[in-house]
Short mmCIF file of C-alpha atoms and ligand atoms in Angstrom, two decimals:
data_model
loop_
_atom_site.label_atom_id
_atom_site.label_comp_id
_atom_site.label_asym_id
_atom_site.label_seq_id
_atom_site.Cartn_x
_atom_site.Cartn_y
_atom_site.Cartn_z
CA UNK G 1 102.47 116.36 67.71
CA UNK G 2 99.53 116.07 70.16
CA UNK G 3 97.71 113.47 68.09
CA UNK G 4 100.16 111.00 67.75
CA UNK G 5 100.78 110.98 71.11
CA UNK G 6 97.23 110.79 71.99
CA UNK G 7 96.47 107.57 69.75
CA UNK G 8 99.16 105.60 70.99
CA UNK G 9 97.54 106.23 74.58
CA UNK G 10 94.68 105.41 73.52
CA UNK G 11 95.23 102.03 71.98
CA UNK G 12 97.40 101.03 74.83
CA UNK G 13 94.45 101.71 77.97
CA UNK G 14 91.99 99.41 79.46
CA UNK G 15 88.54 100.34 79.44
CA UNK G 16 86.29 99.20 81.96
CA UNK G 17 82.15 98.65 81.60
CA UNK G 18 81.15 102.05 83.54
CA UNK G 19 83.35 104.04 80.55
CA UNK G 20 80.41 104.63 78.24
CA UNK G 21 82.39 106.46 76.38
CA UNK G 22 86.25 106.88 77.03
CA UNK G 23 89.71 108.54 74.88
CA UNK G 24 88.56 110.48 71.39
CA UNK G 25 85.52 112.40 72.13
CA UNK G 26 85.24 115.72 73.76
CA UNK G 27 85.01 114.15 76.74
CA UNK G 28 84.20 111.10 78.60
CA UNK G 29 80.96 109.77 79.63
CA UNK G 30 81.10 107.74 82.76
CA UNK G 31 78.43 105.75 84.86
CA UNK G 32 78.70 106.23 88.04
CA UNK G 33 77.66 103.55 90.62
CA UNK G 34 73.64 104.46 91.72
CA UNK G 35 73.38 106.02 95.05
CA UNK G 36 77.50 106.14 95.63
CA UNK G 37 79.27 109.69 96.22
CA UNK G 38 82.09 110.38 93.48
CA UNK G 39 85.45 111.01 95.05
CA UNK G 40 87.47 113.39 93.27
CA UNK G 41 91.30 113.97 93.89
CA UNK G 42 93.78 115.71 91.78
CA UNK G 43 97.88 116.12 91.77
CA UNK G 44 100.73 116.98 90.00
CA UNK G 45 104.25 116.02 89.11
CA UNK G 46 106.31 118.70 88.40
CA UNK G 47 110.26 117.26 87.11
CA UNK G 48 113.09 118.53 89.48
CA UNK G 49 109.86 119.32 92.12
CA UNK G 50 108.04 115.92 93.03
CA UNK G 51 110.55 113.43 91.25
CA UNK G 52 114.91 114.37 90.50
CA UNK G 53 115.73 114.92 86.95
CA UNK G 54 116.61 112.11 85.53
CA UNK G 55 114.08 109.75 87.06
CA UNK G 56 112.74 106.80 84.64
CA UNK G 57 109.83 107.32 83.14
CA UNK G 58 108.14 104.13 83.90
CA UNK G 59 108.99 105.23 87.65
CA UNK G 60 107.19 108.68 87.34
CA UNK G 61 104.37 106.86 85.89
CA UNK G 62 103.91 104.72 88.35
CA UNK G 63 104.02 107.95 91.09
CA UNK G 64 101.76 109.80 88.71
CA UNK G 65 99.14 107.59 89.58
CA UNK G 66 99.94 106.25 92.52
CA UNK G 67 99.67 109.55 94.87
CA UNK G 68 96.13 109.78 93.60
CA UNK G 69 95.32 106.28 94.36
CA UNK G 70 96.82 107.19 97.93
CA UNK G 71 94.15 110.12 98.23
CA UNK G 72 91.57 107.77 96.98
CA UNK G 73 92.38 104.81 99.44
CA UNK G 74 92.55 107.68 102.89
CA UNK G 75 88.94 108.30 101.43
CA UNK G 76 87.76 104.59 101.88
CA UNK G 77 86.85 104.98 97.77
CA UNK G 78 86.58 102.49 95.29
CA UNK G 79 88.99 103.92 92.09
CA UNK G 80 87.30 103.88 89.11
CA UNK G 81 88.46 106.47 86.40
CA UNK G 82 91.09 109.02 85.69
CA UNK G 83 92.31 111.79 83.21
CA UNK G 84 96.07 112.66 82.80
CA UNK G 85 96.90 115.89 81.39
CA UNK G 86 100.50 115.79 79.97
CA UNK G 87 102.68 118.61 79.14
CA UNK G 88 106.38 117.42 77.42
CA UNK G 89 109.08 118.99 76.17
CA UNK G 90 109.35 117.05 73.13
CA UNK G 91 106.91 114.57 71.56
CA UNK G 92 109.05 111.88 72.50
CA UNK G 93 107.24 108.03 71.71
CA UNK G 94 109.71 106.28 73.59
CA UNK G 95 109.26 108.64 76.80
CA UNK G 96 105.66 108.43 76.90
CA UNK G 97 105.73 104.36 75.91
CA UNK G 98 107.73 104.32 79.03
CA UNK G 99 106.10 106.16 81.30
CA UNK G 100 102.89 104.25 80.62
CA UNK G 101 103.91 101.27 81.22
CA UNK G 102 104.50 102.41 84.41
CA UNK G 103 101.41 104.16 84.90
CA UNK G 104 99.33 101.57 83.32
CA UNK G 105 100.90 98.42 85.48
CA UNK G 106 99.35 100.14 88.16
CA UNK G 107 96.56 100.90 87.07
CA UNK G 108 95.47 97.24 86.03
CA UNK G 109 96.60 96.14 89.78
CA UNK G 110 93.58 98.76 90.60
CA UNK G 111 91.17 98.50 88.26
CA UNK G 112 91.49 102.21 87.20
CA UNK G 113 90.78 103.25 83.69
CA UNK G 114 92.07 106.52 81.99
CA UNK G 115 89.37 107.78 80.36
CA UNK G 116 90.59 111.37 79.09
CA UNK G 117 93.27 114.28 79.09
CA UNK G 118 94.76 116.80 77.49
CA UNK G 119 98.58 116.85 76.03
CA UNK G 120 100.65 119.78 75.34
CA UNK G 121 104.29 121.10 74.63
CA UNK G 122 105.91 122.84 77.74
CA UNK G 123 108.03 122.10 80.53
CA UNK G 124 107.86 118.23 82.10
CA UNK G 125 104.85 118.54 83.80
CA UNK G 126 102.06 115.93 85.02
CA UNK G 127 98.62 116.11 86.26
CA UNK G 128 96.20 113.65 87.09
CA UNK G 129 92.64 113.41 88.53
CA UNK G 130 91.33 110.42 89.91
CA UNK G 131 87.99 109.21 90.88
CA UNK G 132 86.51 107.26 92.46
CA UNK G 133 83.32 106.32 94.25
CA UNK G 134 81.57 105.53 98.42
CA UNK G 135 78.81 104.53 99.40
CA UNK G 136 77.22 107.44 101.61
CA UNK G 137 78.27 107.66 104.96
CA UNK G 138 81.09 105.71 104.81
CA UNK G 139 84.23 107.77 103.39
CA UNK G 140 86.91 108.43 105.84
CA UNK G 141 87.50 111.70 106.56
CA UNK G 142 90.03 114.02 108.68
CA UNK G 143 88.11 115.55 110.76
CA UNK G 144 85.74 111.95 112.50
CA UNK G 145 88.61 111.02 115.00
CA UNK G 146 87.34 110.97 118.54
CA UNK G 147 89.38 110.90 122.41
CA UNK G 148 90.07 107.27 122.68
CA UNK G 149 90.34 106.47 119.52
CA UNK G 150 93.34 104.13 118.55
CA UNK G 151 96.12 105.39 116.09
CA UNK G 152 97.13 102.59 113.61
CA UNK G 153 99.43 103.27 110.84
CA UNK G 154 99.42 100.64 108.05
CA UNK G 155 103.25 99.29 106.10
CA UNK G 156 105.99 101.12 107.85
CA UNK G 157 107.45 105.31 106.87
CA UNK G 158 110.73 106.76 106.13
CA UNK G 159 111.72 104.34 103.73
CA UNK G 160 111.01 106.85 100.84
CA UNK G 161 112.31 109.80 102.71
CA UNK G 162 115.72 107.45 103.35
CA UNK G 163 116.19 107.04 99.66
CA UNK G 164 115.81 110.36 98.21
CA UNK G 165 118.22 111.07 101.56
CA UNK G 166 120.88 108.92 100.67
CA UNK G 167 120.81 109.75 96.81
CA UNK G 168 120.71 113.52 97.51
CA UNK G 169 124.09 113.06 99.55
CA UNK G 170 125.24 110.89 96.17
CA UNK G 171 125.43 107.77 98.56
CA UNK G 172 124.39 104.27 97.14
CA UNK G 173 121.06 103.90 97.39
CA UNK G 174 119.56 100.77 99.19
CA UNK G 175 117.35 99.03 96.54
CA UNK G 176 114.63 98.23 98.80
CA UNK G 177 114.56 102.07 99.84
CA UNK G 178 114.27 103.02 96.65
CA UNK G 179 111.53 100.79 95.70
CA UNK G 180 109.19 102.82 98.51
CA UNK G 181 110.27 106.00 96.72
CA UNK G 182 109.66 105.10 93.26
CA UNK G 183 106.88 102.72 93.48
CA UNK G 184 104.94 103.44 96.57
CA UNK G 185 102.05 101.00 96.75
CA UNK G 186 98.81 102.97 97.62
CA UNK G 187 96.94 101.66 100.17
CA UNK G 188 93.83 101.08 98.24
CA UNK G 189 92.51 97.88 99.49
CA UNK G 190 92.88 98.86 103.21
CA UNK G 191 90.86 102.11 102.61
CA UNK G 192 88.19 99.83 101.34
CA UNK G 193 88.97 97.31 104.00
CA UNK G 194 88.57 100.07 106.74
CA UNK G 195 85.07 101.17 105.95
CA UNK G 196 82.55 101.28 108.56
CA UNK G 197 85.50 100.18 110.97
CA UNK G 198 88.18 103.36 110.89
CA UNK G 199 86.97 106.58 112.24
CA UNK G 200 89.62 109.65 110.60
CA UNK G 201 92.01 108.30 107.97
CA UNK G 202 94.76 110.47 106.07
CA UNK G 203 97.54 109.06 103.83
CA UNK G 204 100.78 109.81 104.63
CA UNK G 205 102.65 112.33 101.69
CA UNK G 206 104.25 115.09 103.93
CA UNK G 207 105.57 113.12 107.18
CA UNK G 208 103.69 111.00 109.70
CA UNK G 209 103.88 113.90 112.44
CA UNK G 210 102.68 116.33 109.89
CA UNK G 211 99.63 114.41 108.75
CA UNK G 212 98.45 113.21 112.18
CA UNK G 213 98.92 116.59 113.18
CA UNK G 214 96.00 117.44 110.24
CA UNK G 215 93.34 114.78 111.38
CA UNK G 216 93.84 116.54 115.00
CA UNK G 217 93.07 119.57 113.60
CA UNK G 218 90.45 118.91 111.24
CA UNK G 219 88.96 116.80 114.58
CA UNK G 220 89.54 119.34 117.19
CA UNK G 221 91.45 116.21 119.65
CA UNK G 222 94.96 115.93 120.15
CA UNK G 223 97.02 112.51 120.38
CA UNK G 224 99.84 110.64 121.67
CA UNK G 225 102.52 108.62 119.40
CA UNK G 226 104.43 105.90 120.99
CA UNK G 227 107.89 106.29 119.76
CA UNK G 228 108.96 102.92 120.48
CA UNK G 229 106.37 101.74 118.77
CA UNK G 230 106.41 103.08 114.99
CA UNK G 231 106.91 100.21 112.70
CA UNK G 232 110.39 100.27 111.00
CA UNK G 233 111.32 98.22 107.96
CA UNK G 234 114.51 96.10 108.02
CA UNK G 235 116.05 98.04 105.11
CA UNK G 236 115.68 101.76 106.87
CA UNK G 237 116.82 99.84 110.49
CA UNK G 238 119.75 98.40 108.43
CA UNK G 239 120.79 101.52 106.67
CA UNK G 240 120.19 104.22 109.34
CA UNK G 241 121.64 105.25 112.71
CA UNK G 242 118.86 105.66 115.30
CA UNK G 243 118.18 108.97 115.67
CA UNK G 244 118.38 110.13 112.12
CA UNK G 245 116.05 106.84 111.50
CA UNK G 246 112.99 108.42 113.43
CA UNK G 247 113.41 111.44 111.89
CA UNK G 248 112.42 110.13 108.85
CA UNK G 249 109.54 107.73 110.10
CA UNK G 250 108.00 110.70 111.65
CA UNK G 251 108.73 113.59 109.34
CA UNK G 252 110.26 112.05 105.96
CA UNK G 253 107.08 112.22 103.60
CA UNK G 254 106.80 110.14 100.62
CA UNK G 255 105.45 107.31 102.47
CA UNK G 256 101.83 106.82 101.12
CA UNK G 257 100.87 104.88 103.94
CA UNK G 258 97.49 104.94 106.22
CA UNK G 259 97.56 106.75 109.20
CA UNK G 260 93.82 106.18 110.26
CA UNK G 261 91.89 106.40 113.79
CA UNK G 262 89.73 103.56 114.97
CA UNK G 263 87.57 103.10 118.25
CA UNK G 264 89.58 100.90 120.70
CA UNK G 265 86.95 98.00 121.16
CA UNK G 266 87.03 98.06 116.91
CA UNK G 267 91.23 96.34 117.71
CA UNK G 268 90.31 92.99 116.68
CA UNK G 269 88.29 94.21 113.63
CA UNK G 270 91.21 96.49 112.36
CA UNK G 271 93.77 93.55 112.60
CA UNK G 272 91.51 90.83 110.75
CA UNK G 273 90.41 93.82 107.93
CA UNK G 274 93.97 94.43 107.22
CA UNK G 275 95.31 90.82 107.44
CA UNK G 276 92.58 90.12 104.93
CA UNK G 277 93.80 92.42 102.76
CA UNK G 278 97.54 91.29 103.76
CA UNK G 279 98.81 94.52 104.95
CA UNK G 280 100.38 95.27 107.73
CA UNK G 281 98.94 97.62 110.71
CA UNK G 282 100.37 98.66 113.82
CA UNK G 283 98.74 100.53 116.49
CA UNK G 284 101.17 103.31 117.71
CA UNK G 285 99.60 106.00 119.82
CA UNK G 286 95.76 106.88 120.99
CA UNK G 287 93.48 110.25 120.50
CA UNK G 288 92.89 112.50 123.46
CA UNK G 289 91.16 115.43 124.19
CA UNK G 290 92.95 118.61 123.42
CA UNK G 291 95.42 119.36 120.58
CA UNK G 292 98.65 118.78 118.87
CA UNK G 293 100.82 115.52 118.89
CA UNK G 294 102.72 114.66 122.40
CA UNK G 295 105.58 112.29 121.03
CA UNK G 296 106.08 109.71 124.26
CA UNK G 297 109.63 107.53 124.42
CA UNK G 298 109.66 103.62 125.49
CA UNK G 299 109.73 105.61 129.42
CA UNK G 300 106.54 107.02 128.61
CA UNK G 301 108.64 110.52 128.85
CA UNK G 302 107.47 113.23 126.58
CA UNK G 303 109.33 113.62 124.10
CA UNK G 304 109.89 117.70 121.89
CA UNK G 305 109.24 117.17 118.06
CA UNK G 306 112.10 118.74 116.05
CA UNK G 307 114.80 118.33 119.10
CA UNK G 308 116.56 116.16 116.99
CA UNK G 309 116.23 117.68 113.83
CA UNK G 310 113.34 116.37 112.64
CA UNK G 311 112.39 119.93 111.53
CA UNK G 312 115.26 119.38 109.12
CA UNK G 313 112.93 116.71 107.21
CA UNK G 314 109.43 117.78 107.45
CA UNK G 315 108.25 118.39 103.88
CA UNK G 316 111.56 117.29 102.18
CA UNK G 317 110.33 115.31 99.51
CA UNK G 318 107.12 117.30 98.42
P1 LIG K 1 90.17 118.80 72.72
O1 LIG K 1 90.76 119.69 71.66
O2 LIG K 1 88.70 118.59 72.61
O3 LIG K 1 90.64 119.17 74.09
P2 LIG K 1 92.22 116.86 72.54
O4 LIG K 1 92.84 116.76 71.18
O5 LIG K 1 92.95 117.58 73.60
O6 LIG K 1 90.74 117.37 72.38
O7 LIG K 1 91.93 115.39 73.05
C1 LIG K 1 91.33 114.44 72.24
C2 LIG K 1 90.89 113.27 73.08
O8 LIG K 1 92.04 112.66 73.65
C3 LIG K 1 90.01 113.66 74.26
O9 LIG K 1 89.07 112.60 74.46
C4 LIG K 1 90.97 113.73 75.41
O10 LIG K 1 90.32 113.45 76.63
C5 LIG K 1 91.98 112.68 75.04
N1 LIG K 1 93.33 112.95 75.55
C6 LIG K 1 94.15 113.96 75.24
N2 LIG K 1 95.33 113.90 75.89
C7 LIG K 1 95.24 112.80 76.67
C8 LIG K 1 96.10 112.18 77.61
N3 LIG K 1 97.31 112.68 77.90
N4 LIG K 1 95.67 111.06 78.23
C9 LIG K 1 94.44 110.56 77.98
N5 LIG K 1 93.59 111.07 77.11
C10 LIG K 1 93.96 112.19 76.45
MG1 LIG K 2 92.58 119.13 74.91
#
């Protein structure tokens, strides 16, 4: 079944001029750009897991690809190539026409080419590794943020988290919610954008509050969020009450946003690197000596994580 399967990908992919040699051989052979570092990132999709039953396969896809992207773009890397390795229940055509044209619309937006895989029979199941490249130097990493710093989180979170909410409790689900679940756009050119500007940069899978809490690990700082400041989008203020509403921008997941760390007098850079690029930034808390997140309301009062049940949603989604 395998080879069928593995033709029709490979008439349908773009190649790009670094794939010396892409789909069909062994392997691939791939140039990499002289003097940049390759940046590696792999995932995968299991059905019922990382994406309900029953999602489209254009959607899943899209995801497929898209968390990997994320990974690339919170490493300030440039995509470049990928491999999928498939495993399906059935050697379904019309599945696998499906979900590439998911997978491959994004793809083209990036300039990403698949260039290899492997395809099997087994449970749904999807891997994919991405790569991409940086010059030396400049990839942002978890562990650079320094005391002072400047928190900025790019698009708004809980959107995603508010979907998969809502459909879990069989409620309607809010079309512009479920666009952030099932089509998250990866931050790609903001991570490129950010270069020699951002300090620390993670993307944002497992909950804002758990991901910050990483880059203060990984930096040996702590930091303070500004409740009253996290960016909401009209569809999650429109949908949710308040309280359940930060719950999910600060613990939802899903959100494959930027939560990056950049050196206060670098404000004005930040803005103009992300209005170039046309997404949106806000600046929500600062980096301080010591460790773990203080959450601070509009009264500059702290605030305890998981008071209001944010426990509840940390890790939902993934
Ligand atoms: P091998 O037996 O050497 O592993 P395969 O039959 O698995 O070869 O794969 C043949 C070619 O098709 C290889 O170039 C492989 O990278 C590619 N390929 C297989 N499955 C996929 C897939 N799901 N997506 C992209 N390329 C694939
Ligand atoms: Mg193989």
């Amino acid at each position: 079944m395998e080879f069928s399967l593995i033709e029709r990908i490979r008439r349908r992919v773009d190649s790009r001029a670094d794939v010396v040699l892409g789909i069909g051989d062994d392997a691939a052979l791939l140039q990499p750009p002289p003097g940049e570092l390759l940046v590696v990132t792999a995932d995968t999709l299991n059905a019922g897991v990382h994406f309900p039953e029953g999602t489209v396969p254009a959607d899943i896809g899209w995801k497929t690809l898209a968390v990997s992207l994320s990974d690339l773009a919170a490493m300030g890397a440039a995509p470049a190539w990928c491999t999928l390795s498939l495993s399906l229940p059935t050697a379904d055509i019309d599945w696998l026409d499906a979900f590439l044209d998911g997978l491959l619309a994004l793809a083209r937006i990036h300039g990403i080419a698949l260039v290899g895989g492997d395809t099997t029979r087994g449970p749904l199941s999807i891997a994919l590794t991405a790569i991409g490249s940086v010059p030396p130097g400049q990839a942002l990493r978890r562990d650079a943020a320094k005391p002072g710093d400047e928190i900025w989180i790019t698009g708004t979170t809980g959107d995603a988290a508010a979907a998969l909410a809502q459909w879990r409790l069989g409620e309607s689900v809010d079309e512009r919610l479920r666009e952030r679940l099932d089509r998250p756009q990866p931050r790609v050119p903001a991570g490129l954008a950010l270069r020699g500007i951002a300090r620390a940069c993670i993307d944002v899978s497992d909950g804002l509050l758990a991901d910050l809490g990483h880059v203060t690990d990984a930096s040996g700082v702590g930091a303070c969020l500004h409740l009253d400041r996290l960016p909401c989008s009209e569809a999650l203020r429109d949908g949710v009450d308040e309280a359940s509403r930060l719950a999910l921008q600060l613990g939802g997941g899903d959100d494959y946003e930027l939560c990056f760390t950049a050196p206060a007098d670098a404000h004005a850079r930040v803005r103009d690197a992300l209005a170039r690029c046309g997404i949106r930034g806000t600046p929500i808390g600062r980096i301080e000596a010591g460790q773990g997140v203080t959450l601070l309301d509009a009264q500059q009062r702290r605030v305890e994580a998981g008071a209001r049940g944010w426990d509840h949603f940390a890790g939902g989604a993934t």
